[in-house]
Amino acid sequence: MAESSFDIVSEIDQQEVKNAVAQALKEIQTRYDLKDSKSDIAIGDKELTLTSVDEYKLRAVRDILESKLMKRGISIKALTYKDPESALGGTVRQKVAMQSGIPIEKAREIVKLIKNSKLKAQAAIQGEQLRVSGKNRDDLQAIMTMLRGAKLDIDMQFT
């Protein structure tokens, strides 16, 4: 019987993020409560920067962005919000890191979960992804189901 395997990865489609940010900016410019609030969303390499006049309006910008990302199929678990900080001109800024790859601590936690499941499969950490292999496809599907149900607080895709 042939060996089957799948990879656990964590990637964000950057084009979908750009589209979601464009939609969010369009909504921010037309919303009555956010007009003239100097609210903005800037896209960096692996992070977003939210800017607004005060923390209340910053929270509104964040909610708009999250709704647009969810509509485009991007998990909110893939975002890590840093604390808001004061910026120039009396504005407030918040950096949002976008997850790329599985952190090593989470990878070890996933391997431990797979080993504790007593299913016949092996997990190997390969850089920022994991490879799970086994002889029985049903075991591999059971592992996928178990990992989807686990509270890992990271965005995962199975390839």
Short mmCIF file of C-alpha atoms in Angstrom, two decimals:
data_model
loop_
_atom_site.label_atom_id
_atom_site.label_comp_id
_atom_site.label_asym_id
_atom_site.label_seq_id
_atom_site.Cartn_x
_atom_site.Cartn_y
_atom_site.Cartn_z
CA MET A 1 0.00 0.00 0.00
CA ALA A 2 1.33 3.43 -0.95
CA GLU A 3 2.25 6.06 1.59
CA SER A 4 -0.11 9.08 1.64
CA SER A 5 0.71 12.52 2.97
CA PHE A 6 -0.47 16.10 3.25
CA ASP A 7 1.14 19.39 4.24
CA ILE A 8 -0.11 21.82 6.85
CA VAL A 9 0.68 25.37 5.75
CA SER A 10 -0.34 28.87 6.76
CA GLU A 11 -0.41 31.33 3.88
CA ILE A 12 -2.37 34.46 3.05
CA ASP A 13 -3.31 35.41 -0.50
CA GLN A 14 -1.75 38.89 -0.77
CA GLN A 15 -3.93 39.87 -3.73
CA GLU A 16 -7.08 39.16 -1.71
CA VAL A 17 -5.68 41.28 1.14
CA LYS A 18 -5.08 44.18 -1.28
CA ASN A 19 -8.61 43.85 -2.64
CA ALA A 20 -10.10 43.75 0.88
CA VAL A 21 -8.08 46.83 1.91
CA ALA A 22 -9.25 48.71 -1.21
CA GLN A 23 -12.88 47.86 -0.39
CA ALA A 24 -12.39 48.87 3.26
CA LEU A 25 -10.84 52.22 2.27
CA LYS A 26 -13.75 52.90 -0.06
CA GLU A 27 -16.23 52.21 2.77
CA ILE A 28 -14.21 54.35 5.24
CA GLN A 29 -14.35 57.32 2.84
CA THR A 30 -18.12 57.07 2.44
CA ARG A 31 -19.14 56.32 6.05
CA TYR A 32 -20.58 59.31 7.86
CA ASP A 33 -18.93 58.65 11.23
CA LEU A 34 -15.47 58.24 9.63
CA LYS A 35 -15.51 61.21 7.24
CA ASP A 36 -12.66 63.69 7.89
CA SER A 37 -11.17 61.33 10.52
CA LYS A 38 -7.80 60.88 8.76
CA SER A 39 -8.47 57.12 8.81
CA ASP A 40 -6.23 55.02 6.60
CA ILE A 41 -5.02 51.46 6.04
CA ALA A 42 -1.49 51.04 4.68
CA ILE A 43 -0.19 47.75 3.32
CA GLY A 44 3.39 46.75 4.12
CA ASP A 45 5.30 43.60 3.22
CA LYS A 46 3.94 41.39 6.00
CA GLU A 47 1.90 43.88 7.98
CA LEU A 48 -0.89 46.41 7.78
CA THR A 49 -0.95 49.80 9.52
CA LEU A 50 -4.29 51.21 10.64
CA THR A 51 -4.44 54.95 11.39
CA SER A 52 -7.25 57.14 12.73
CA VAL A 53 -7.99 60.18 14.91
CA ASP A 54 -8.85 58.27 18.11
CA GLU A 55 -9.16 54.71 19.39
CA TYR A 56 -12.94 54.62 18.86
CA LYS A 57 -12.56 55.37 15.15
CA LEU A 58 -9.57 53.02 14.96
CA ARG A 59 -11.80 50.21 16.26
CA ALA A 60 -14.38 51.05 13.57
CA VAL A 61 -11.65 50.88 10.89
CA ARG A 62 -10.52 47.52 12.29
CA ASP A 63 -14.10 46.15 12.20
CA ILE A 64 -14.54 47.27 8.58
CA LEU A 65 -11.22 45.67 7.58
CA GLU A 66 -12.07 42.38 9.33
CA SER A 67 -15.48 42.18 7.64
CA LYS A 68 -13.93 42.76 4.20
CA LEU A 69 -11.21 40.15 4.84
CA MET A 70 -13.77 37.54 5.96
CA LYS A 71 -15.88 38.17 2.85
CA ARG A 72 -12.78 37.40 0.76
CA GLY A 73 -12.07 34.15 2.60
CA ILE A 74 -9.13 35.30 4.74
CA SER A 75 -9.21 34.02 8.30
CA ILE A 76 -8.99 36.60 11.09
CA LYS A 77 -6.78 34.11 12.97
CA ALA A 78 -4.04 35.01 10.49
CA LEU A 79 -3.85 38.56 11.91
CA THR A 80 -1.97 39.59 15.07
CA TYR A 81 -2.86 43.01 16.43
CA LYS A 82 -0.23 45.01 18.28
CA ASP A 83 -1.14 47.69 20.86
CA PRO A 84 -2.35 51.05 19.49
CA GLU A 85 0.24 53.83 19.75
CA SER A 86 0.19 57.60 19.38
CA ALA A 87 1.31 58.97 16.02
CA LEU A 88 1.97 62.39 14.49
CA GLY A 89 -0.77 64.99 14.35
CA GLY A 90 -2.70 63.59 17.33
CA THR A 91 -3.60 60.39 15.52
CA VAL A 92 -3.53 56.78 16.71
CA ARG A 93 -1.76 54.00 14.82
CA GLN A 94 -2.01 50.22 15.14
CA LYS A 95 0.19 47.67 13.41
CA VAL A 96 -1.33 44.36 12.30
CA ALA A 97 1.06 41.48 11.52
CA MET A 98 -0.06 38.99 8.86
CA GLN A 99 0.89 35.41 9.61
CA SER A 100 3.15 33.72 7.12
CA GLY A 101 4.17 30.18 7.90
CA ILE A 102 3.58 28.19 11.07
CA PRO A 103 5.61 29.38 14.09
CA ILE A 104 7.92 26.68 15.51
CA GLU A 105 6.11 26.59 18.89
CA LYS A 106 2.76 25.93 17.18
CA ALA A 107 4.39 23.36 14.88
CA ARG A 108 5.67 21.45 17.92
CA GLU A 109 2.22 21.66 19.50
CA ILE A 110 0.63 20.22 16.33
CA VAL A 111 3.18 17.36 16.23
CA LYS A 112 2.41 16.62 19.89
CA LEU A 113 -1.35 16.56 19.17
CA ILE A 114 -0.82 14.14 16.28
CA LYS A 115 1.35 11.82 18.41
CA ASN A 116 -1.17 11.90 21.28
CA SER A 117 -4.03 11.03 18.91
CA LYS A 118 -2.76 7.40 18.68
CA LEU A 119 -3.40 7.41 14.92
CA LYS A 120 -0.79 5.77 12.71
CA ALA A 121 0.81 8.83 11.16
CA GLN A 122 4.09 10.70 11.39
CA ALA A 123 4.49 14.47 11.44
CA ALA A 124 7.69 16.23 10.40
CA ILE A 125 8.45 19.94 10.68
CA GLN A 126 9.83 21.30 7.39
CA GLY A 127 10.70 24.95 7.85
CA GLU A 128 7.45 26.89 8.15
CA GLN A 129 5.18 23.96 7.31
CA LEU A 130 4.48 20.42 8.50
CA ARG A 131 4.24 17.20 6.53
CA VAL A 132 1.98 14.49 7.90
CA SER A 133 2.30 11.04 6.33
CA GLY A 134 0.71 7.66 6.96
CA LYS A 135 -0.45 4.49 5.24
CA ASN A 136 -4.16 4.88 5.93
CA ARG A 137 -5.96 7.83 4.31
CA ASP A 138 -8.77 7.59 6.85
CA ASP A 139 -6.24 8.26 9.64
CA LEU A 140 -4.96 11.32 7.76
CA GLN A 141 -8.50 12.63 7.32
CA ALA A 142 -9.16 12.04 11.03
CA ILE A 143 -6.03 14.10 11.82
CA MET A 144 -7.27 16.95 9.59
CA THR A 145 -10.63 16.92 11.37
CA MET A 146 -8.95 16.85 14.79
CA LEU A 147 -6.67 19.80 13.90
CA ARG A 148 -9.59 21.85 12.54
CA GLY A 149 -11.37 21.35 15.87
CA ALA A 150 -8.30 22.09 18.00
CA LYS A 151 -7.99 25.59 19.50
CA LEU A 152 -4.58 26.51 18.03
CA ASP A 153 -5.25 30.21 17.27
CA ILE A 154 -3.48 30.01 13.90
CA ASP A 155 -4.79 29.87 10.36
CA MET A 156 -4.07 26.50 8.69
CA GLN A 157 -4.58 25.12 5.22
CA PHE A 158 -4.10 21.49 4.22
CA THR A 159 -2.40 20.84 0.85
#
